[in-house]
Amino acid sequence: MINPALQPLSDYTFARLNRMLENVEPAADKRPILLSVGEPQIQPPAFLSEIVAANGNLWNKYPPPKGDLAFREAVTGWLNRRYGMPDGMLDPERHVTSISGTREALYQLGFLAVPERKNGQQPVILMPNPLYHSYRGAAMLGRAEPVYMNATEENNFLPHPENVAPEILERTALCFLCTPSNPQGRVATLDYLKRAIELARQYDFMLAVDECYAEIYRGDPPPGGLQAAAALGSSLENIVVLHSLSKRSSAPGMRSGFLAGDPELVKRYGEYIMFGSASTPLPVLHAATALWKDEAHVEANRAHYAENWQIASRVLGNKAGYREAEAGFFVCMPADDAAGLTKQIWREQAVKIVPVGLMAREDADCVNPGDPYVRIALVYDTETTEEGLRRIAPYF
Ligand SMILES: Cc1ncc(COP(=O)(O)O)c(C=O)c1O
């Protein structure tokens, strides 16, 4: 007997992409280049592996569920520096927990932050559309109704929870926002985040801000959810932010990040982990602690992506609809037939891209807001990135 509620799991973006390209053979004379997955292809700093190796005597220890104090202090220190948090507002004991990457925690929030009924009705999880698939997975886990907030050119590619109907907001238990956003690379302003927190408090739902691209920017650093909470007062209720080392440190294989904010949720998270979920092993946690304390490798990473953006602007800059995103490493290009184009480019150029429609869902008017775009990830070294972009440029 398999739980039929698991059905949406097979609907994950890359499972859909693989199905779409199943019978499409990539050009045999070309080296395949995967500009589809948001996985950094550059290496993390060497000290990561050195610290893991140096702490090899700790593999016999069960890891602490919320990470050890040194990790939580490193994270608190980073949050204070990065977002100018008021002294003492963040308590490493109460407001921070280690997580195994944002993907896992975003999904688990569907259980942790969603009651069986909200105001006597089935709860709702609000999420941007296009979306990261774990937001939808969270709705499945929490037996909640996913309600999509379209992020389109008309609303500057940022969903607006305050425009959601009041009867839906009454049922809302959890709202996901993503800034800088995937795939459009849009950065929410501090005022936008403040309004979202106020709405969360008005309707008593948890606002979860996915900030995993926060460190891949050019120019000013994107504001964050905790910074917005601080601007509103001293409370961290109804808000959590999620960060990870996957993009910041090019280390998605570590499965390490943190969740910070609402003290009750942080406490419950630690308890939940004790029953049946992985917490970060100590040798990895010690390396993660060092990574949150070091900015040199993050600056080098940022400079690398800035170079890739320069290449993208040089190669695609004269194409209709090309936009240099504010942050992150995805180019979102308009395409009349995104699915057809994706197949054609894979067949003729052996370059894989993603039709954004596969990352989105039809709204109540049966419109898929991702349909008019393809996503191109600038995650390789500069040479490979340029080669991939040059191969696909004539198709736009
Ligand atoms: C928007 C968004 N959120 C979360 C994740 C998950 O990242 P991780 O679990 O590695 O922190 C990704 C990964 O691509 C993403 O694009």
mmCIF file with all atom_site columns, C-alpha atoms and ligand atoms in Angstrom, residues 38-39 99-104 106 131-132 134-135 178 180-182 210 212-213 243-247 251-252 255-257 329-330 359 375, ligand 1:
data_model
loop_
_atom_site.group_PDB
_atom_site.id
_atom_site.type_symbol
_atom_site.label_atom_id
_atom_site.label_alt_id
_atom_site.label_comp_id
_atom_site.label_asym_id
_atom_site.label_entity_id
_atom_site.label_seq_id
_atom_site.pdbx_PDB_ins_code
_atom_site.Cartn_x
_atom_site.Cartn_y
_atom_site.Cartn_z
_atom_site.occupancy
_atom_site.B_iso_or_equiv
_atom_site.pdbx_formal_charge
_atom_site.auth_seq_id
_atom_site.auth_comp_id
_atom_site.auth_asym_id
_atom_site.auth_atom_id
_atom_site.pdbx_PDB_model_num
ATOM   1  C CA . GLY A 1 38  ? 21.147 25.259 -10.693 1.00 0.00 ? 38  GLY A CA 1
ATOM   2  C CA . GLU A 1 39  ? 24.154 23.349 -9.412  1.00 0.00 ? 39  GLU A CA 1
ATOM   3  C CA . ILE A 1 99  ? 19.284 22.281 8.542   1.00 0.00 ? 99  ILE A CA 1
ATOM   4  C CA . SER A 1 100 ? 20.338 19.781 5.891   1.00 0.00 ? 100 SER A CA 1
ATOM   5  C CA . GLY A 1 101 ? 20.012 22.326 3.078   1.00 0.00 ? 101 GLY A CA 1
ATOM   6  C CA . THR A 1 102 ? 17.013 24.502 2.335   1.00 0.00 ? 102 THR A CA 1
ATOM   7  C CA . ARG A 1 103 ? 15.298 21.893 0.156   1.00 0.00 ? 103 ARG A CA 1
ATOM   8  C CA . GLU A 1 104 ? 14.750 19.560 3.106   1.00 0.00 ? 104 GLU A CA 1
ATOM   9  C CA . LEU A 1 106 ? 11.275 23.938 3.025   1.00 0.00 ? 106 LEU A CA 1
ATOM   10 C CA . LEU A 1 131 ? 8.137  27.893 -7.809  1.00 0.00 ? 131 LEU A CA 1
ATOM   11 C CA . TYR A 1 132 ? 10.793 25.688 -6.308  1.00 0.00 ? 132 TYR A CA 1
ATOM   12 C CA . SER A 1 134 ? 9.694  21.738 -2.403  1.00 0.00 ? 134 SER A CA 1
ATOM   13 C CA . TYR A 1 135 ? 7.052  24.433 -1.762  1.00 0.00 ? 135 TYR A CA 1
ATOM   14 C CA . CYS A 1 178 ? 11.845 33.503 -2.577  1.00 0.00 ? 178 CYS A CA 1
ATOM   15 C CA . PRO A 1 180 ? 16.428 36.688 -4.866  1.00 0.00 ? 180 PRO A CA 1
ATOM   16 C CA . SER A 1 181 ? 13.932 34.647 -6.825  1.00 0.00 ? 181 SER A CA 1
ATOM   17 C CA . ASN A 1 182 ? 14.428 31.568 -8.923  1.00 0.00 ? 182 ASN A CA 1
ATOM   18 C CA . ASP A 1 210 ? 13.803 31.243 0.899   1.00 0.00 ? 210 ASP A CA 1
ATOM   19 C CA . CYS A 1 212 ? 19.341 30.626 -0.734  1.00 0.00 ? 212 CYS A CA 1
ATOM   20 C CA . TYR A 1 213 ? 20.515 32.986 -3.544  1.00 0.00 ? 213 TYR A CA 1
ATOM   21 C CA . HIS A 1 243 ? 19.878 29.933 3.889   1.00 0.00 ? 243 HIS A CA 1
ATOM   22 C CA . SER A 1 244 ? 22.309 27.395 2.579   1.00 0.00 ? 244 SER A CA 1
ATOM   23 C CA . LEU A 1 245 ? 25.934 26.812 1.651   1.00 0.00 ? 245 LEU A CA 1
ATOM   24 C CA . SER A 1 246 ? 24.903 25.291 -1.670  1.00 0.00 ? 246 SER A CA 1
ATOM   25 C CA . LYS A 1 247 ? 25.153 28.484 -3.720  1.00 0.00 ? 247 LYS A CA 1
ATOM   26 C CA . ALA A 1 251 ? 28.769 23.123 -1.734  1.00 0.00 ? 251 ALA A CA 1
ATOM   27 C CA . PRO A 1 252 ? 25.336 21.571 -2.457  1.00 0.00 ? 252 PRO A CA 1
ATOM   28 C CA . ARG A 1 255 ? 23.615 19.411 2.598   1.00 0.00 ? 255 ARG A CA 1
ATOM   29 C CA . SER A 1 256 ? 24.091 22.209 5.057   1.00 0.00 ? 256 SER A CA 1
ATOM   30 C CA . GLY A 1 257 ? 22.184 25.383 5.738   1.00 0.00 ? 257 GLY A CA 1
ATOM   31 C CA . PHE A 1 329 ? 22.664 32.900 -11.704 1.00 0.00 ? 329 PHE A CA 1
ATOM   32 C CA . PHE A 1 330 ? 19.710 32.266 -14.013 1.00 0.00 ? 330 PHE A CA 1
ATOM   33 C CA . MET A 1 359 ? 8.612  24.986 -12.831 1.00 0.00 ? 359 MET A CA 1
ATOM   34 C CA . ARG A 1 375 ? 15.738 29.238 -17.891 1.00 0.00 ? 375 ARG A CA 1
HETATM 35 C C1 . LIG B 2 .   ? 14.727 28.527 -4.915  1.00 0.00 ? 1   LIG B C1 1
HETATM 36 C C2 . LIG B 2 .   ? 15.492 27.392 -4.348  1.00 0.00 ? 1   LIG B C2 1
HETATM 37 N N1 . LIG B 2 .   ? 15.286 27.047 -3.079  1.00 0.00 ? 1   LIG B N1 1
HETATM 38 C C3 . LIG B 2 .   ? 15.947 26.017 -2.510  1.00 0.00 ? 1   LIG B C3 1
HETATM 39 C C4 . LIG B 2 .   ? 16.858 25.282 -3.234  1.00 0.00 ? 1   LIG B C4 1
HETATM 40 C C5 . LIG B 2 .   ? 17.543 24.104 -2.564  1.00 0.00 ? 1   LIG B C5 1
HETATM 41 O O1 . LIG B 2 .   ? 18.851 24.356 -2.272  1.00 0.00 ? 1   LIG B O1 1
HETATM 42 P P1 . LIG B 2 .   ? 19.636 23.583 -1.116  1.00 0.00 ? 1   LIG B P1 1
HETATM 43 O O2 . LIG B 2 .   ? 18.707 22.542 -0.566  1.00 0.00 ? 1   LIG B O2 1
HETATM 44 O O3 . LIG B 2 .   ? 20.795 22.977 -1.761  1.00 0.00 ? 1   LIG B O3 1
HETATM 45 O O4 . LIG B 2 .   ? 19.934 24.601 -0.076  1.00 0.00 ? 1   LIG B O4 1
HETATM 46 C C6 . LIG B 2 .   ? 17.127 25.601 -4.564  1.00 0.00 ? 1   LIG B C6 1
HETATM 47 C C7 . LIG B 2 .   ? 18.095 24.800 -5.332  1.00 0.00 ? 1   LIG B C7 1
HETATM 48 O O5 . LIG B 2 .   ? 18.308 24.924 -6.485  1.00 0.00 ? 1   LIG B O5 1
HETATM 49 C C8 . LIG B 2 .   ? 16.411 26.688 -5.141  1.00 0.00 ? 1   LIG B C8 1
HETATM 50 O O6 . LIG B 2 .   ? 16.608 27.044 -6.402  1.00 0.00 ? 1   LIG B O6 1
#
